Amino acid sequence: VSTTLEPTSAALAALRAAIDGQLYTPDDEGYDTARRAWNLVVDQHPAAVVLPTSARDVAETVRAAAAAGLRVTVQTTGHNVGTTGDLRDTVLVRTSAMHGVRIDPDRRVAHVEAGALWEQVVEPAAAHGLVALHGSSPDVGVVGYCLGGGIGWLARRHGLAAHHVVAAEVVTADGRIVRVTAEDEPDLLWALKGGGGNVAVVTALEIRLFPLDQVTAGWLIWPWEDSHRVLSAWTAWCEDAPESVTSIARLLQLPPLPVIPEPLRGRRLVVIELAVLHDGPDPEAVIAPLRALAPEIDTVQVMPPIGLMRLHQDPEGPTPGLSDSVMLDGLPEEALRELLAAAGPGSDSPLLAVELRQLGGALARPVPGAALSELDGRFVLFALGLPMDPDQGAAIMAAASGLVARMAPWGRGRRYMNFTEVPVDAGEFFAEGAHRRLRAVRDAHDPERRLQANHAVG
Ligand SMILES: Cc1cc2nc3c(=O)[nH]c(=O)nc-3n(C[C@H](O)[C@H](O)[C@H](O)COP(=O)(O)OP(=O)(O)OC[C@H]3O[C@@H](n4cnc5c(N)ncnc54)[C@H](O)[C@@H]3O)c2cc1C
């Protein structure tokens, strides 16, 4: 066969024969489904898509790509790949067929294959009274989330999910399967903790779980005409809120879609979502100052921790999204006025959601042994729209990036990788020394830059 095909086709044909999983080239039926990203705005056309079923398949793929002069990019879902380009010279490794999850209740650890989504970990962990540090979406990939940091509902108590990665199994850029632990591969483990997908293909992670019986959580909702009053009070409340609470404030312009429940459908709102652990001050007392703002709807209640998985009501399944994001040092009166002028009542903003995630607590304490040692800011701002056509897309991007630019005086240009879906200098994610070390680890493990992460380390 190899004599009748050009070299790339021959290498891909050999790879197809060598792996247990599936391989799709543009000529194959199934290629369009295999290449589709969760974010429907992304239109990627890789040289081939491989759906491995084992670390061995991944190693074969990396070696075959090298032999064919192709690069390799890895995606669990395609939630955050708007920056990777069209991939014509790249093999896309889609890990979705590797979704095994094993819970070790004695060690309080989950062994998670590369393609597992958060809901595939949260449900079996809950059966043992354990929680994982998942984020707001059940169908985000565990590995991609942890590689980028990972802030969820327990973040101010336990910090970034990346800091609770215990070990990993990876395939290196030269096609070796390597177990990564603090003892055997300290540099690689350090780089995987928040450094993104720059140093190896992760085939499995071991992540720490936490015992938890109950949590107090829910939404407080007001008409968005109350945005200034509510956000101003929330910002002040954040100043000395205990670490047992993690909250998110949102400006929402909900479309009139049937999937949205009746009291909220088609409405403009200001919302505070929160989760309070029962291991600190009385949750009722923690929430009282926010309840004193007289929300129109109050869903906050004691619930089993599994309720946190869908608390934020993120869209599930493929969705088009355009966004921009930045970290802020605070939200003083002037900043709040700027934010509301750009995206609040009367602004005519096309953004579906402007979200402010409360940082601080454990997120702010530097953890040695991680490329992303802490999140050095008070809030992460995330501005998002769902484009239905290119004109709308242009308006959404202008509004999201315009808002980020207007908020620049209240940040230091630092960004959080997981919420960054536009191309930026990776120096905006990391402290200077960490960025330098990350590049050095990448150069040591991938000197040819075979691996293509969504946010290349530079
Ligand atoms: C609806 C929604 C809700 C979200 N909520 C949160 C949240 O609450 N908290 C938070 O911190 N983030 C959140 N995110 C951001 C999310 O964590 C990032 O988008 C993350 O990159 C998604 O990981 P993924 O594997 O699903 O994505 P993918 O797009 O598949 O992967 C993103 C990148 O991760 C790397 N990668 C993925 N898998 C591997 C692998 N096996 N080996 C090596 N590199 C790999 C690659 O560089 C890839 O380009 C959310 C995103 C969305 C769209």
Short mmCIF file of C-alpha atoms and ligand atoms in Angstrom, two decimals:
data_model
loop_
_atom_site.label_atom_id
_atom_site.label_comp_id
_atom_site.label_asym_id
_atom_site.label_seq_id
_atom_site.Cartn_x
_atom_site.Cartn_y
_atom_site.Cartn_z
CA VAL A 1 0.00 0.00 0.00
CA SER A 2 2.73 2.40 0.96
CA THR A 3 4.11 2.44 -2.58
CA THR A 4 0.82 3.63 -4.05
CA LEU A 5 0.01 6.32 -1.42
CA GLU A 6 1.80 9.54 -0.70
CA PRO A 7 3.79 9.39 2.59
CA THR A 8 1.17 10.96 4.88
CA SER A 9 -1.60 8.69 3.61
CA ALA A 10 0.68 5.67 3.93
CA ALA A 11 1.56 6.56 7.53
CA LEU A 12 -2.11 7.06 8.40
CA ALA A 13 -3.08 3.78 6.73
CA ALA A 14 -0.40 1.99 8.77
CA LEU A 15 -1.64 3.70 11.91
CA ARG A 16 -5.21 2.63 11.21
CA ALA A 17 -4.03 -0.97 11.06
CA ALA A 18 -1.93 -0.66 14.22
CA ILE A 19 -4.54 0.68 16.67
CA ASP A 20 -7.59 -0.85 18.29
CA GLY A 21 -9.46 2.45 18.13
CA GLN A 22 -10.86 4.33 15.14
CA LEU A 23 -9.13 6.61 12.65
CA TYR A 24 -10.91 8.97 10.29
CA THR A 25 -9.40 10.88 7.40
CA PRO A 26 -11.31 13.51 5.41
CA ASP A 27 -12.26 10.76 2.93
CA ASP A 28 -13.96 8.64 5.57
CA GLU A 29 -17.60 8.65 6.47
CA GLY A 30 -17.70 9.68 10.11
CA TYR A 31 -14.90 12.24 9.75
CA ASP A 32 -17.27 15.20 10.18
CA THR A 33 -18.76 13.78 13.36
CA ALA A 34 -15.33 12.86 14.73
CA ARG A 35 -13.83 16.30 14.10
CA ARG A 36 -16.73 18.26 15.59
CA ALA A 37 -15.90 20.32 18.67
CA TRP A 38 -18.29 20.87 21.58
CA ASN A 39 -18.06 24.56 20.74
CA LEU A 40 -19.86 24.70 17.40
CA VAL A 41 -18.15 27.96 16.45
CA VAL A 42 -14.97 25.93 15.93
CA ASP A 43 -14.63 24.45 12.43
CA GLN A 44 -11.52 22.26 12.49
CA HIS A 45 -10.23 20.10 9.62
CA PRO A 46 -7.46 17.89 10.99
CA ALA A 47 -5.37 15.64 8.74
CA ALA A 48 -6.93 12.75 10.67
CA VAL A 49 -8.95 12.13 13.80
CA VAL A 50 -7.93 9.22 16.02
CA LEU A 51 -10.22 7.83 18.73
CA PRO A 52 -7.82 5.71 20.78
CA THR A 53 -9.01 3.07 23.20
CA SER A 54 -5.76 2.77 25.18
CA ALA A 55 -2.48 4.48 26.02
CA ARG A 56 -0.88 2.13 23.52
CA ASP A 57 -3.11 3.51 20.75
CA VAL A 58 -2.08 7.04 21.77
CA ALA A 59 1.62 6.11 21.68
CA GLU A 60 1.21 4.56 18.22
CA THR A 61 -0.55 7.72 17.07
CA VAL A 62 2.14 10.06 18.36
CA ARG A 63 4.88 7.98 16.72
CA ALA A 64 2.99 7.73 13.42
CA ALA A 65 2.32 11.47 13.39
CA ALA A 66 6.03 12.13 13.91
CA ALA A 67 6.92 9.75 11.07
CA ALA A 68 4.49 11.59 8.79
CA GLY A 69 5.70 15.05 9.85
CA LEU A 70 2.34 15.86 11.41
CA ARG A 71 1.65 17.53 14.73
CA VAL A 72 -0.65 16.13 17.41
CA THR A 73 -3.41 17.88 19.30
CA VAL A 74 -5.57 16.33 22.00
CA GLN A 75 -9.18 17.07 22.79
CA THR A 76 -11.58 15.51 25.21
CA THR A 77 -14.61 17.52 24.16
CA GLY A 78 -13.52 20.61 22.24
CA HIS A 79 -14.83 23.01 24.90
CA ASN A 80 -11.83 25.29 24.56
CA VAL A 81 -10.18 24.90 21.16
CA GLY A 82 -11.07 28.10 19.36
CA THR A 83 -7.36 28.95 19.38
CA THR A 84 -5.90 25.82 17.78
CA GLY A 85 -6.58 26.75 14.15
CA ASP A 86 -7.78 24.52 11.32
CA LEU A 87 -5.36 21.63 12.12
CA ARG A 88 -4.63 20.65 8.49
CA ASP A 89 -1.11 19.53 9.45
CA THR A 90 -2.26 17.90 12.68
CA VAL A 91 -3.66 14.60 13.92
CA LEU A 92 -6.50 15.23 16.34
CA VAL A 93 -6.56 12.72 19.20
CA ARG A 94 -10.11 12.56 20.52
CA THR A 95 -10.01 10.79 23.87
CA SER A 96 -13.76 10.23 24.22
CA ALA A 97 -13.57 6.43 23.86
CA MET A 98 -11.26 6.26 26.92
CA HIS A 99 -13.69 7.16 29.68
CA GLY A 100 -13.09 4.57 32.39
CA VAL A 101 -13.34 5.83 35.99
CA ARG A 102 -12.32 3.90 39.10
CA ILE A 103 -12.98 5.22 42.59
CA ASP A 104 -10.65 4.15 45.41
CA PRO A 105 -12.69 5.13 48.50
CA ASP A 106 -9.92 4.17 50.95
CA ARG A 107 -7.31 6.43 49.35
CA ARG A 108 -10.01 8.96 48.38
CA VAL A 109 -8.71 9.01 44.86
CA ALA A 110 -10.38 8.70 41.45
CA HIS A 111 -8.47 7.09 38.60
CA VAL A 112 -9.81 8.82 35.51
CA GLU A 113 -9.10 7.97 31.89
CA ALA A 114 -8.42 10.87 29.54
CA GLY A 115 -11.84 11.01 27.92
CA ALA A 116 -13.96 11.04 31.08
CA LEU A 117 -16.37 13.93 31.61
CA TRP A 118 -16.99 15.36 35.07
CA GLU A 119 -20.39 13.71 35.43
CA GLN A 120 -18.72 10.32 34.89
CA VAL A 121 -16.61 10.96 38.02
CA VAL A 122 -19.09 12.84 40.19
CA GLU A 123 -21.76 10.14 40.14
CA PRO A 124 -19.61 7.12 41.19
CA ALA A 125 -17.72 9.27 43.75
CA ALA A 126 -21.05 10.31 45.31
CA ALA A 127 -21.88 6.64 45.91
CA HIS A 128 -18.98 6.66 48.41
CA GLY A 129 -19.90 10.02 49.99
CA LEU A 130 -17.04 11.70 48.11
CA VAL A 131 -16.89 14.80 45.93
CA ALA A 132 -14.51 15.82 43.18
CA LEU A 133 -13.42 19.40 42.50
CA HIS A 134 -15.52 19.67 39.35
CA GLY A 135 -16.60 22.94 37.81
CA SER A 136 -19.93 24.26 36.65
CA SER A 137 -20.42 21.95 33.68
CA PRO A 138 -21.12 18.20 33.82
CA ASP A 139 -19.79 17.63 30.30
CA VAL A 140 -16.41 19.36 30.50
CA GLY A 141 -13.49 16.92 30.32
CA VAL A 142 -11.76 16.15 33.63
CA VAL A 143 -8.28 16.19 32.12
CA GLY A 144 -8.57 19.44 30.13
CA TYR A 145 -10.14 21.16 33.14
CA CYS A 146 -7.39 20.02 35.52
CA LEU A 147 -4.61 20.89 33.06
CA GLY A 148 -5.91 24.47 32.90
CA GLY A 149 -6.35 24.89 36.69
CA GLY A 150 -9.96 24.08 37.53
CA ILE A 151 -12.16 26.32 39.67
CA GLY A 152 -15.39 24.86 40.99
CA TRP A 153 -17.84 25.17 43.85
CA LEU A 154 -15.37 24.14 46.56
CA ALA A 155 -12.52 26.25 45.16
CA ARG A 156 -12.15 28.76 47.97
CA ARG A 157 -11.86 25.90 50.48
CA HIS A 158 -9.73 23.42 48.49
CA GLY A 159 -8.11 25.53 45.75
CA LEU A 160 -7.53 24.59 42.13
CA ALA A 161 -8.40 21.06 40.96
CA ALA A 162 -4.91 20.93 39.39
CA HIS A 163 -3.41 21.05 42.87
CA HIS A 164 -5.15 17.78 43.70
CA VAL A 165 -3.77 15.80 40.79
CA VAL A 166 -1.87 13.00 42.51
CA ALA A 167 -0.37 11.20 39.52
CA ALA A 168 -0.78 10.81 35.78
CA GLU A 169 -0.15 8.44 32.94
CA VAL A 170 1.08 10.21 29.82
CA VAL A 171 2.43 9.58 26.35
CA THR A 172 5.45 11.78 25.69
CA ALA A 173 6.11 13.53 22.39
CA ASP A 174 8.53 10.73 21.46
CA GLY A 175 5.79 8.15 21.94
CA ARG A 176 6.67 6.60 25.32
CA ILE A 177 4.07 5.69 27.96
CA VAL A 178 5.25 7.18 31.25
CA ARG A 179 3.80 7.13 34.76
CA VAL A 180 4.12 10.59 36.28
CA THR A 181 4.47 10.93 40.03
CA ALA A 182 6.13 13.49 42.28
CA GLU A 183 8.96 11.01 42.93
CA ASP A 184 9.62 9.78 39.39
CA GLU A 185 8.75 12.74 37.14
CA PRO A 186 8.55 15.88 39.29
CA ASP A 187 8.95 18.30 36.37
CA LEU A 188 6.21 16.69 34.32
CA LEU A 189 3.82 16.54 37.27
CA TRP A 190 4.57 20.19 38.06
CA ALA A 191 3.85 21.17 34.43
CA LEU A 192 0.58 19.22 34.28
CA LYS A 193 -0.73 21.11 37.32
CA GLY A 194 -2.17 24.11 35.55
CA GLY A 195 0.37 24.33 32.70
CA GLY A 196 -2.09 23.17 30.02
CA GLY A 197 -1.56 20.46 27.41
CA ASN A 198 1.95 21.54 26.50
CA VAL A 199 4.25 18.79 27.73
CA ALA A 200 2.60 15.41 27.04
CA VAL A 201 -0.60 13.65 26.05
CA VAL A 202 -2.37 12.68 29.25
CA THR A 203 -3.97 9.24 29.06
CA ALA A 204 -5.13 9.10 32.70
CA LEU A 205 -5.10 11.15 35.89
CA GLU A 206 -5.40 10.27 39.54
CA ILE A 207 -7.26 13.01 41.38
CA ARG A 208 -8.01 13.52 45.05
CA LEU A 209 -11.62 13.30 46.31
CA PHE A 210 -13.11 14.84 49.45
CA PRO A 211 -15.72 13.54 51.88
CA LEU A 212 -18.88 15.66 51.91
CA ASP A 213 -22.43 14.89 53.08
CA GLN A 214 -24.31 18.11 52.48
CA VAL A 215 -23.90 21.59 51.15
CA THR A 216 -26.07 24.70 51.18
CA ALA A 217 -26.36 26.01 47.66
CA GLY A 218 -28.60 27.72 45.12
CA TRP A 219 -29.44 30.93 43.30
CA LEU A 220 -30.59 34.35 44.50
CA ILE A 221 -32.28 36.21 41.64
CA TRP A 222 -33.29 39.83 41.07
CA PRO A 223 -34.52 41.78 38.03
CA TRP A 224 -31.47 43.22 36.29
CA GLU A 225 -32.58 46.78 37.04
CA ASP A 226 -31.20 45.92 40.52
CA SER A 227 -27.76 45.10 39.11
CA HIS A 228 -25.91 48.01 40.66
CA ARG A 229 -27.43 47.56 44.12
CA VAL A 230 -26.87 43.79 44.14
CA LEU A 231 -23.38 43.70 42.66
CA SER A 232 -22.21 46.53 44.86
CA ALA A 233 -23.41 44.67 47.98
CA TRP A 234 -22.04 41.34 46.74
CA THR A 235 -18.60 42.86 46.11
CA ALA A 236 -18.54 44.23 49.67
CA TRP A 237 -19.74 40.85 51.03
CA CYS A 238 -16.93 39.08 49.12
CA GLU A 239 -14.36 41.15 51.05
CA ASP A 240 -14.72 39.08 54.19
CA ALA A 241 -16.76 36.07 53.16
CA PRO A 242 -15.36 32.89 54.75
CA GLU A 243 -13.52 30.29 52.67
CA SER A 244 -16.40 27.88 53.18
CA VAL A 245 -18.35 29.81 50.53
CA THR A 246 -17.66 30.12 46.81
CA SER A 247 -19.95 32.35 44.76
CA ILE A 248 -20.58 33.64 41.27
CA ALA A 249 -22.42 36.81 40.26
CA ARG A 250 -24.00 36.96 36.81
CA LEU A 251 -25.79 39.36 34.57
CA LEU A 252 -28.04 37.19 32.43
CA GLN A 253 -30.10 37.97 29.34
CA LEU A 254 -31.95 34.73 28.88
CA PRO A 255 -33.48 33.91 25.49
CA PRO A 256 -37.18 32.98 25.28
CA LEU A 257 -36.40 29.28 24.78
CA PRO A 258 -38.64 26.47 26.10
CA VAL A 259 -35.65 24.79 27.84
CA ILE A 260 -35.49 27.73 30.24
CA PRO A 261 -38.02 27.40 33.09
CA GLU A 262 -40.99 29.76 33.00
CA PRO A 263 -40.16 32.26 35.73
CA LEU A 264 -36.79 32.99 34.07
CA ARG A 265 -37.50 32.48 30.35
CA GLY A 266 -36.74 35.52 28.20
CA ARG A 267 -35.84 37.67 31.23
CA ARG A 268 -32.91 39.91 32.13
CA LEU A 269 -31.60 39.17 35.58
CA VAL A 270 -28.85 39.67 38.09
CA VAL A 271 -28.04 36.45 39.90
CA ILE A 272 -25.82 35.35 42.76
CA GLU A 273 -25.09 31.66 42.88
CA LEU A 274 -23.31 30.18 45.84
CA ALA A 275 -22.29 26.99 47.60
CA VAL A 276 -21.55 27.03 51.31
CA LEU A 277 -19.81 24.15 53.08
CA HIS A 278 -20.99 23.24 56.55
CA ASP A 279 -17.45 23.14 57.98
CA GLY A 280 -17.24 26.89 58.67
CA PRO A 281 -19.56 29.58 60.04
CA ASP A 282 -23.33 28.85 60.00
CA PRO A 283 -24.33 28.88 56.29
CA GLU A 284 -27.55 30.77 57.09
CA ALA A 285 -25.51 33.55 58.71
CA VAL A 286 -23.10 33.63 55.77
CA ILE A 287 -25.96 34.09 53.29
CA ALA A 288 -28.03 36.49 55.42
CA PRO A 289 -26.51 39.76 54.07
CA LEU A 290 -27.34 38.65 50.52
CA ARG A 291 -30.86 37.57 51.45
CA ALA A 292 -31.30 41.00 53.04
CA LEU A 293 -31.15 42.37 49.48
CA ALA A 294 -34.63 40.84 49.02
CA PRO A 295 -34.20 38.56 46.01
CA GLU A 296 -37.28 37.95 43.89
CA ILE A 297 -36.43 34.22 43.78
CA ASP A 298 -34.37 32.30 46.35
CA THR A 299 -33.51 28.65 45.61
CA VAL A 300 -30.77 28.30 48.24
CA GLN A 301 -31.25 25.14 50.26
CA VAL A 302 -29.41 22.24 51.87
CA MET A 303 -28.72 19.60 49.23
CA PRO A 304 -26.55 16.54 48.58
CA PRO A 305 -23.26 17.60 46.94
CA ILE A 306 -24.24 15.95 43.65
CA GLY A 307 -26.63 18.91 43.26
CA LEU A 308 -23.61 21.13 42.62
CA MET A 309 -22.94 19.45 39.28
CA ARG A 310 -25.83 21.21 37.54
CA LEU A 311 -26.22 24.18 39.88
CA HIS A 312 -24.92 26.66 37.30
CA GLN A 313 -27.19 25.28 34.54
CA ASP A 314 -24.48 25.29 31.89
CA PRO A 315 -25.58 24.12 28.44
CA GLU A 316 -24.90 20.44 27.81
CA GLY A 317 -24.04 19.02 24.43
CA PRO A 318 -22.58 20.94 21.49
CA THR A 319 -23.22 24.69 21.72
CA PRO A 320 -21.85 27.73 19.87
CA GLY A 321 -20.04 30.14 22.18
CA LEU A 322 -17.81 33.21 21.89
CA SER A 323 -16.22 34.78 24.92
CA ASP A 324 -13.47 36.84 26.46
CA SER A 325 -12.19 36.90 30.01
CA VAL A 326 -9.77 38.61 32.38
CA MET A 327 -8.86 38.55 36.08
CA LEU A 328 -9.66 41.59 38.21
CA ASP A 329 -8.04 42.85 41.41
CA GLY A 330 -11.33 44.25 42.65
CA LEU A 331 -14.60 45.82 41.62
CA PRO A 332 -14.70 49.30 43.16
CA GLU A 333 -17.60 51.65 42.40
CA GLU A 334 -15.95 53.09 39.29
CA ALA A 335 -15.27 49.61 37.89
CA LEU A 336 -18.81 48.47 38.60
CA ARG A 337 -20.22 51.49 36.80
CA GLU A 338 -17.98 50.77 33.81
CA LEU A 339 -19.09 47.12 33.77
CA LEU A 340 -22.77 48.01 33.91
CA ALA A 341 -22.43 50.73 31.28
CA ALA A 342 -20.93 48.13 28.93
CA ALA A 343 -23.09 45.12 29.76
CA GLY A 344 -25.86 46.04 32.21
CA PRO A 345 -29.32 47.61 31.98
CA GLY A 346 -29.61 50.06 29.08
CA SER A 347 -26.34 48.93 27.46
CA ASP A 348 -27.94 47.05 24.56
CA SER A 349 -25.29 44.38 25.11
CA PRO A 350 -25.55 41.21 22.98
CA LEU A 351 -23.93 39.13 25.74
CA LEU A 352 -25.96 36.27 27.17
CA ALA A 353 -23.94 36.24 30.38
CA VAL A 354 -21.36 38.31 32.15
CA GLU A 355 -20.00 36.29 34.98
CA LEU A 356 -17.82 37.27 37.94
CA ARG A 357 -16.33 34.31 39.79
CA GLN A 358 -15.26 34.99 43.35
CA LEU A 359 -11.61 34.05 43.92
CA GLY A 360 -9.53 34.32 47.10
CA GLY A 361 -9.37 31.82 49.95
CA ALA A 362 -7.40 28.72 49.04
CA LEU A 363 -7.21 29.89 45.42
CA ALA A 364 -5.00 32.78 46.49
CA ARG A 365 -2.52 30.75 48.55
CA PRO A 366 0.51 29.70 46.47
CA VAL A 367 0.95 25.93 46.30
CA PRO A 368 4.47 24.73 45.54
CA GLY A 369 4.76 21.98 42.98
CA ALA A 370 2.30 23.44 40.44
CA ALA A 371 2.89 25.47 37.28
CA LEU A 372 -0.20 27.49 38.21
CA SER A 373 0.50 27.98 41.89
CA GLU A 374 -2.43 30.29 42.65
CA LEU A 375 -4.95 32.65 41.06
CA ASP A 376 -3.67 36.09 41.83
CA GLY A 377 -6.86 38.18 41.62
CA ARG A 378 -10.18 38.80 43.38
CA PHE A 379 -12.51 37.93 40.51
CA VAL A 380 -12.43 36.26 37.10
CA LEU A 381 -14.67 38.05 34.64
CA PHE A 382 -16.11 35.90 31.82
CA ALA A 383 -18.25 37.48 29.10
CA LEU A 384 -20.14 35.11 26.80
CA GLY A 385 -22.56 35.15 23.90
CA LEU A 386 -24.16 32.41 21.81
CA PRO A 387 -23.90 33.44 18.13
CA MET A 388 -26.53 32.20 15.71
CA ASP A 389 -24.88 33.79 12.64
CA PRO A 390 -21.57 35.50 11.73
CA ASP A 391 -22.93 39.05 12.20
CA GLN A 392 -24.10 38.21 15.67
CA GLY A 393 -20.72 36.57 16.29
CA ALA A 394 -18.89 39.76 15.37
CA ALA A 395 -21.12 41.82 17.66
CA ILE A 396 -20.62 39.37 20.55
CA MET A 397 -16.84 39.33 20.18
CA ALA A 398 -16.74 43.14 19.99
CA ALA A 399 -18.83 43.37 23.15
CA ALA A 400 -16.90 40.70 25.08
CA SER A 401 -13.46 42.01 24.17
CA GLY A 402 -14.66 45.60 24.55
CA LEU A 403 -15.79 44.83 28.09
CA VAL A 404 -12.45 43.16 28.91
CA ALA A 405 -10.62 46.24 27.58
CA ARG A 406 -12.81 48.60 29.62
CA MET A 407 -12.06 46.64 32.79
CA ALA A 408 -8.29 46.75 32.17
CA PRO A 409 -7.62 49.45 34.80
CA TRP A 410 -8.85 47.04 37.51
CA GLY A 411 -6.65 44.09 36.55
CA ARG A 412 -3.03 43.54 35.68
CA GLY A 413 -3.66 41.87 32.33
CA ARG A 414 -3.63 38.43 33.96
CA ARG A 415 -5.88 35.73 32.65
CA TYR A 416 -7.11 32.32 33.74
CA MET A 417 -6.35 29.72 31.06
CA ASN A 418 -9.55 27.70 31.33
CA PHE A 419 -11.71 30.75 30.68
CA THR A 420 -9.53 32.10 27.87
CA GLU A 421 -10.87 31.20 24.45
CA VAL A 422 -8.97 33.84 22.48
CA PRO A 423 -5.28 33.67 21.51
CA VAL A 424 -3.11 35.40 24.11
CA ASP A 425 0.52 35.38 25.23
CA ALA A 426 0.82 32.48 27.71
CA GLY A 427 2.78 34.85 29.95
CA GLU A 428 -0.63 36.26 30.95
CA PHE A 429 -1.47 32.98 32.71
CA PHE A 430 1.66 32.38 34.76
CA ALA A 431 4.10 34.06 37.09
CA GLU A 432 7.28 34.90 35.18
CA GLY A 433 9.43 32.17 36.75
CA ALA A 434 6.74 29.54 36.24
CA HIS A 435 6.34 30.51 32.59
CA ARG A 436 10.09 30.20 32.04
CA ARG A 437 10.20 26.79 33.76
CA LEU A 438 7.18 25.59 31.79
CA ARG A 439 8.93 26.45 28.52
CA ALA A 440 12.03 24.61 29.74
CA VAL A 441 10.00 21.48 30.62
CA ARG A 442 8.29 21.67 27.23
CA ASP A 443 11.65 22.05 25.44
CA ALA A 444 13.04 19.06 27.34
CA HIS A 445 10.05 16.82 26.59
CA ASP A 446 8.90 18.12 23.21
CA PRO A 447 11.86 19.80 21.51
CA GLU A 448 10.20 19.51 18.08
CA ARG A 449 6.95 21.02 19.34
CA ARG A 450 5.01 18.04 18.15
CA LEU A 451 2.17 18.68 20.60
CA GLN A 452 -0.22 21.52 19.88
CA ALA A 453 -2.06 22.77 22.96
CA ASN A 454 -4.94 25.24 22.76
CA HIS A 455 -2.67 27.70 24.58
CA ALA A 456 0.92 27.08 23.51
CA VAL A 457 3.37 27.98 26.20
CA GLY A 458 5.36 30.13 23.77
C1 LIG B 1 -19.86 25.41 29.58
C2 LIG B 1 -18.49 25.51 30.18
C3 LIG B 1 -18.34 25.53 31.57
C4 LIG B 1 -17.08 25.60 32.16
N1 LIG B 1 -16.95 25.66 33.51
C5 LIG B 1 -15.72 25.77 34.08
C6 LIG B 1 -15.54 25.86 35.48
O1 LIG B 1 -16.51 25.88 36.24
N2 LIG B 1 -14.29 25.97 35.97
C7 LIG B 1 -13.19 25.95 35.17
O2 LIG B 1 -12.07 26.01 35.68
N3 LIG B 1 -13.33 25.84 33.83
C8 LIG B 1 -14.55 25.76 33.28
N4 LIG B 1 -14.69 25.71 31.93
C9 LIG B 1 -13.50 25.76 31.09
C10 LIG B 1 -12.96 24.35 30.85
O3 LIG B 1 -12.33 23.88 32.02
C11 LIG B 1 -11.95 24.43 29.72
O4 LIG B 1 -12.65 24.76 28.56
C12 LIG B 1 -11.19 23.11 29.54
O5 LIG B 1 -10.11 23.32 28.67
C13 LIG B 1 -12.10 22.06 28.99
O6 LIG B 1 -11.46 20.83 28.94
P1 LIG B 1 -11.91 19.77 27.84
O7 LIG B 1 -10.93 18.67 27.89
O8 LIG B 1 -13.35 19.49 27.96
O9 LIG B 1 -11.71 20.65 26.56
P2 LIG B 1 -10.94 20.43 25.20
O10 LIG B 1 -11.36 21.60 24.39
O11 LIG B 1 -11.17 19.09 24.66
O12 LIG B 1 -9.40 20.57 25.57
C14 LIG B 1 -8.86 21.83 25.82
C15 LIG B 1 -7.34 21.71 25.81
O13 LIG B 1 -6.93 20.91 26.90
C16 LIG B 1 -5.79 20.16 26.54
N5 LIG B 1 -6.12 18.73 26.70
C17 LIG B 1 -7.34 18.17 26.81
N6 LIG B 1 -7.21 16.84 27.00
C18 LIG B 1 -5.88 16.58 27.01
C19 LIG B 1 -5.10 15.41 27.18
N7 LIG B 1 -5.67 14.20 27.38
N8 LIG B 1 -3.75 15.50 27.14
C20 LIG B 1 -3.14 16.69 26.94
N9 LIG B 1 -3.83 17.84 26.77
C21 LIG B 1 -5.18 17.77 26.81
C22 LIG B 1 -5.43 20.49 25.11
O14 LIG B 1 -4.45 21.50 25.11
C23 LIG B 1 -6.74 21.04 24.58
O15 LIG B 1 -6.52 21.96 23.53
C24 LIG B 1 -15.94 25.65 31.33
C25 LIG B 1 -16.08 25.63 29.93
C26 LIG B 1 -17.33 25.57 29.36
C27 LIG B 1 -17.46 25.61 27.86
#
